[in-house]
XYZ file of C-alpha atoms in Angstrom:
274
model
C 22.281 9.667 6.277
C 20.472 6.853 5.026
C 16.977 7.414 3.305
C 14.095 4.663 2.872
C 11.175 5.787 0.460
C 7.498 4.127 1.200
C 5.204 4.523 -0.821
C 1.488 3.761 -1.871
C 0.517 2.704 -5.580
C -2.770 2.986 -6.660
C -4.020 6.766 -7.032
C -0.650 7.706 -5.379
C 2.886 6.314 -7.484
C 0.339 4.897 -10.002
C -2.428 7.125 -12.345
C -5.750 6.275 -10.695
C -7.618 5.861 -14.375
C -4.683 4.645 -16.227
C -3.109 2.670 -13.633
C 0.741 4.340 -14.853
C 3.715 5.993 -13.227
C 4.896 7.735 -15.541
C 4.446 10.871 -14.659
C 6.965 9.688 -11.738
C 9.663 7.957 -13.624
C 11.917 10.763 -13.013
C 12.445 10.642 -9.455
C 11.982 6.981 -9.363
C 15.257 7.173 -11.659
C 16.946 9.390 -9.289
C 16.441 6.983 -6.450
C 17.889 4.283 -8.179
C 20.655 6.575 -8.574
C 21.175 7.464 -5.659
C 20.655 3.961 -4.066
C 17.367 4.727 -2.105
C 15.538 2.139 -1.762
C 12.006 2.287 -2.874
C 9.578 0.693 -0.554
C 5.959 -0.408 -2.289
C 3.363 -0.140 0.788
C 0.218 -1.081 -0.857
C -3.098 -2.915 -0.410
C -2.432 -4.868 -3.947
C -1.419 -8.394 -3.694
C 2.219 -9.599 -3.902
C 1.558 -11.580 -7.894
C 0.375 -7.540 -8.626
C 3.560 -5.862 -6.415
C 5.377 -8.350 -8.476
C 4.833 -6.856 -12.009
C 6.063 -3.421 -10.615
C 9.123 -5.475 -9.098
C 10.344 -6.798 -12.182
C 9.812 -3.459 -14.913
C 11.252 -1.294 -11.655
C 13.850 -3.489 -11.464
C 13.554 -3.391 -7.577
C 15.722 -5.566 -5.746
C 14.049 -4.373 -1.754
C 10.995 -5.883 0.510
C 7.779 -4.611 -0.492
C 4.353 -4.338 1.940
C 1.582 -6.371 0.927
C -1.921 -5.991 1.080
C -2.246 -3.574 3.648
C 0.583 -4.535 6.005
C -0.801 -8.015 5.512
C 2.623 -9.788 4.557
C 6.287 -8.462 4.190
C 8.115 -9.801 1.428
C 12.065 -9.769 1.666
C 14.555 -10.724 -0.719
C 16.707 -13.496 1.108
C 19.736 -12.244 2.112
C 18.726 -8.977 2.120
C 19.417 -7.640 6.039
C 22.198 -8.483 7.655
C 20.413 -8.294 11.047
C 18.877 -11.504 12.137
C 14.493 -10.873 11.708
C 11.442 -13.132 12.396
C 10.895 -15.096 9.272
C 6.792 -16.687 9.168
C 7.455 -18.448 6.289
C 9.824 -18.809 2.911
C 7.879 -18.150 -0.251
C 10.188 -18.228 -3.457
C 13.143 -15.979 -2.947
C 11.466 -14.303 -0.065
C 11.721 -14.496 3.513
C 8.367 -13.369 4.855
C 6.930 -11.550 7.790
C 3.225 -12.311 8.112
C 1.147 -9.595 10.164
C -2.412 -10.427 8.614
C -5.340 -12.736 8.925
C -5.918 -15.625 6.354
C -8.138 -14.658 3.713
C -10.710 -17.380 4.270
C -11.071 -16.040 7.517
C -11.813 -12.562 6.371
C -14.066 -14.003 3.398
C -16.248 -16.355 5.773
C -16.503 -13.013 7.804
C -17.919 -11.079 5.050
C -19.923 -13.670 4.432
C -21.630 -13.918 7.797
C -21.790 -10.300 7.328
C -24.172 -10.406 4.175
C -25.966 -13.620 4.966
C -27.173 -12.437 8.792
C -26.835 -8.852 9.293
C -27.969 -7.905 5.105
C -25.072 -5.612 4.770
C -25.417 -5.596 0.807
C -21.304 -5.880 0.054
C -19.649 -7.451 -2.718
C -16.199 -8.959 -2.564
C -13.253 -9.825 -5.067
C -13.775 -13.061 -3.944
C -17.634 -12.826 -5.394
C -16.338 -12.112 -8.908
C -14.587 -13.461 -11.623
C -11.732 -11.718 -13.257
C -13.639 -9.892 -16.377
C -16.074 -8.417 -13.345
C -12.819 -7.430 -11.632
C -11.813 -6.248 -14.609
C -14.752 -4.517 -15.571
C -15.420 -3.149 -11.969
C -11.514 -1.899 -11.580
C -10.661 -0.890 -15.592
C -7.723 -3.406 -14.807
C -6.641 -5.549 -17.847
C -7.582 -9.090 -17.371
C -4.599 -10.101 -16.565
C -4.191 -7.751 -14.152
C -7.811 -8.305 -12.293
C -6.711 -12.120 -12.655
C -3.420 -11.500 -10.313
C -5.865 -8.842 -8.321
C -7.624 -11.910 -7.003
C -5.010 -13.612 -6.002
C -4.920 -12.408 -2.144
C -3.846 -13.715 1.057
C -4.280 -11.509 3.945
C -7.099 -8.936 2.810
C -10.350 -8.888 1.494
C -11.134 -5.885 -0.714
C -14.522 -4.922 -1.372
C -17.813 -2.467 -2.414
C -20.747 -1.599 0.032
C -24.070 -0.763 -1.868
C -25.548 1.502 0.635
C -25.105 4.852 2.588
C -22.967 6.214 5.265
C -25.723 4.899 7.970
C -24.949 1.364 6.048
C -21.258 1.990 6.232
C -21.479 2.742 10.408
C -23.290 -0.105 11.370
C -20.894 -2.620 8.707
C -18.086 -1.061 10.931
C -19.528 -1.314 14.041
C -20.146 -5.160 12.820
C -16.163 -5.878 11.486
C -15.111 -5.060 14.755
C -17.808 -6.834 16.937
C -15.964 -10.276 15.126
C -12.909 -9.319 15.926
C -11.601 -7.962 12.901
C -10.590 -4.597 11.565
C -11.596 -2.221 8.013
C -9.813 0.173 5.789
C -11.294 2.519 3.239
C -9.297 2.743 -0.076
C -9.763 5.173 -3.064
C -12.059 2.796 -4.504
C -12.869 -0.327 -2.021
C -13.435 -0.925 1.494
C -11.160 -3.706 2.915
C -11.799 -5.983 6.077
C -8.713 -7.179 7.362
C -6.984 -8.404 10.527
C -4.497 -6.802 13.278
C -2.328 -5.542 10.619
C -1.985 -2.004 8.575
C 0.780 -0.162 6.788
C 1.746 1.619 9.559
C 2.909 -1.801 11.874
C 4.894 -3.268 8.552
C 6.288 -0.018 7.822
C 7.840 -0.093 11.334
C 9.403 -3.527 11.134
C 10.876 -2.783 8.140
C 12.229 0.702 9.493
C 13.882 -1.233 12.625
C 15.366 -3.686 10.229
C 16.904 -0.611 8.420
C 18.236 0.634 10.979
C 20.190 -2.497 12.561
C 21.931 -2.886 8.753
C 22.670 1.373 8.757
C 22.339 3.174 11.780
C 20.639 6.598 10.779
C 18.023 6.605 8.548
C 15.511 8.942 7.470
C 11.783 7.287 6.683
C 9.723 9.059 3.706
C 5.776 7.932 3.008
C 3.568 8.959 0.621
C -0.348 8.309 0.013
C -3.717 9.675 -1.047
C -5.794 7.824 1.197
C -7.197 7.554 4.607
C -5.704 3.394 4.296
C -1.974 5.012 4.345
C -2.554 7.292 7.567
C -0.744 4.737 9.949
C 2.054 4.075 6.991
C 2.283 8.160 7.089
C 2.044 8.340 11.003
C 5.110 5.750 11.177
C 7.651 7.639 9.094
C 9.820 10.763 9.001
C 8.644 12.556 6.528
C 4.989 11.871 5.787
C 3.523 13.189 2.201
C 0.447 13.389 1.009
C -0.941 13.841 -2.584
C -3.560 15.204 -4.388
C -6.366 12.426 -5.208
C -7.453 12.155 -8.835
C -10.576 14.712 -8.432
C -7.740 17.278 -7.955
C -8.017 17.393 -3.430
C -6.344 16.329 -1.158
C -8.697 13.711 1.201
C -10.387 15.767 3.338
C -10.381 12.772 6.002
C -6.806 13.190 6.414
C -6.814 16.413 8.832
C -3.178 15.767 10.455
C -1.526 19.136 10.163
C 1.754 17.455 10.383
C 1.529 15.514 7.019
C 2.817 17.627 4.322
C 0.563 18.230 1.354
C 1.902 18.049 -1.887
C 0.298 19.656 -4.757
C -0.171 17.100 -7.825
C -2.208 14.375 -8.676
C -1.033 10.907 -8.274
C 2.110 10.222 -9.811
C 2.418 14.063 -10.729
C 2.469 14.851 -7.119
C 4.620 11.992 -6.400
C 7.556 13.489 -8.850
C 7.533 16.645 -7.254
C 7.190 15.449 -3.429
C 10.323 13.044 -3.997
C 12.444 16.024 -6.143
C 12.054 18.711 -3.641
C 13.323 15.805 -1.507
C 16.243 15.205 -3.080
C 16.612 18.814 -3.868
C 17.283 19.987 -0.067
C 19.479 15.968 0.195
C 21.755 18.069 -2.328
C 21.429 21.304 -0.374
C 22.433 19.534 2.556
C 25.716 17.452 0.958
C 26.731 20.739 -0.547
């Protein structure tokens, strides 16, 4: 049996406040070990995927911004898949809308409706930075989207019905991060996630699909695989907008939940070799 690992970053493989995975570095060992490939699944941009790519020394696709774009390493399926464009060393699968599309949204959103939201795409990087408690450099490749617009509404939950009600009157679609809102269009985790599964499964046959998250953004990524996990966000809970009884909840914050999710995992992987 072949096992695929997607996962979330930020508040989920990745410390919340300090932005590390250490606390996960364990099991991410032991998949490498055992050759399972580690999936990133995240609303970050590729240049910020990137970083994680190269001191992970991941060689597989990872899920941009949202389900926005899928980024494979040429060569890497043996099954023939739908290629949008080449980008570097990647074949890619685009499922998202063009940023200036979703910024010229937002835009119209502020300018006619006054919905009081800022975007990344309003600040520089030392806002970002400041906003974020990203490095500069960091906030700098933060900015540097494609398919997703990530950003804060100043108002209350009466505010945040009628800037939903007015995303999807243009068209588009919204996600709610642990820190930002995103508008974005007919894409999410969930719809990547699943293209990447069937591509798995033409190259192997039998696989089993593992997600984990924090937030109500990875509910379709967690509806679309096997074995859906959930961990503990950094105030200690679990999100109490995620009410699916059939998503396993992990106790552990971030990355410390991560660990222990992904060794049980393997633990009963051994149990069932044995």
């Amino acid at each position: 049996m072949k096992y695929i690992v997607f996962t979330d970053l930020d508040g989920t493989l990745i410390d919340h406040d300090t932005y590390s995975y250490e606390a996960a570095k364990p099991a991410i060992d032991e998949l490498k070990q055992r050759n399972i490939p580690l999936i990133f699944c995240t609303s970050k941009t590729r240049a910020e995927i990137e970083v994680y790519v190269r001191e992970l020394e991941s060689s597989h696709p990872f899920i941009s911004e949202n389900g926005g774009g899928i980024f494979i390493p040429m060569g890497y399926f043996e099954a023939d898949h739908p290629v949008s464009r080449t980008e570097g060393s990647y074949d890619v699968i685009e499922l998202g809308t063009a940023y200036d599309t979703l910024r010229n949204v937002l835009t119209g959103i502020r300018s006619h409706d006054g919905i009081h939201v800022t975007g990344f795409g309003d600040m520089d990087a030392r806002e970002v930075s400041e906003d974020t408690g990203l490095d500069i450099e960091s906030a700098t490749l933060a900015k540097m989207r494609e398919y997703d617009e990530a950003f804060k509404l100043e108002g209350d939950e009466k505010e945040a019905v009628k800037l939903a009600e007015l995303i999807a009157a243009r068209g588009l679609n919204y996600t709610r991060g642990g820190r930002y809102w995103h508008i974005l269009g007919d894409n999410d985790k969930g719809k990547a996630v699943n293209i990447l599964t069937r591509l798995y499964r033409k190259d192997y046959g039998e696989i089993q699909t593992v997600g984990l998250g924090d937030s109500l953004n990875d509910l379709p990524m967690l509806h679309a695989v096997d074995m859906p996990v959930l961990v503990q966000k950094h105030g200690g809970k679990h999100d109490p907008k995620i009410d699916d009884p059939g998503i396993n909840r992990v106790e552990g914050i971030g990355p410390v939940g991560w660990n222990k999710a992904i060794m049980d995992i393997l633990e009963d992987i051994r149990e069932s070799d044995r």
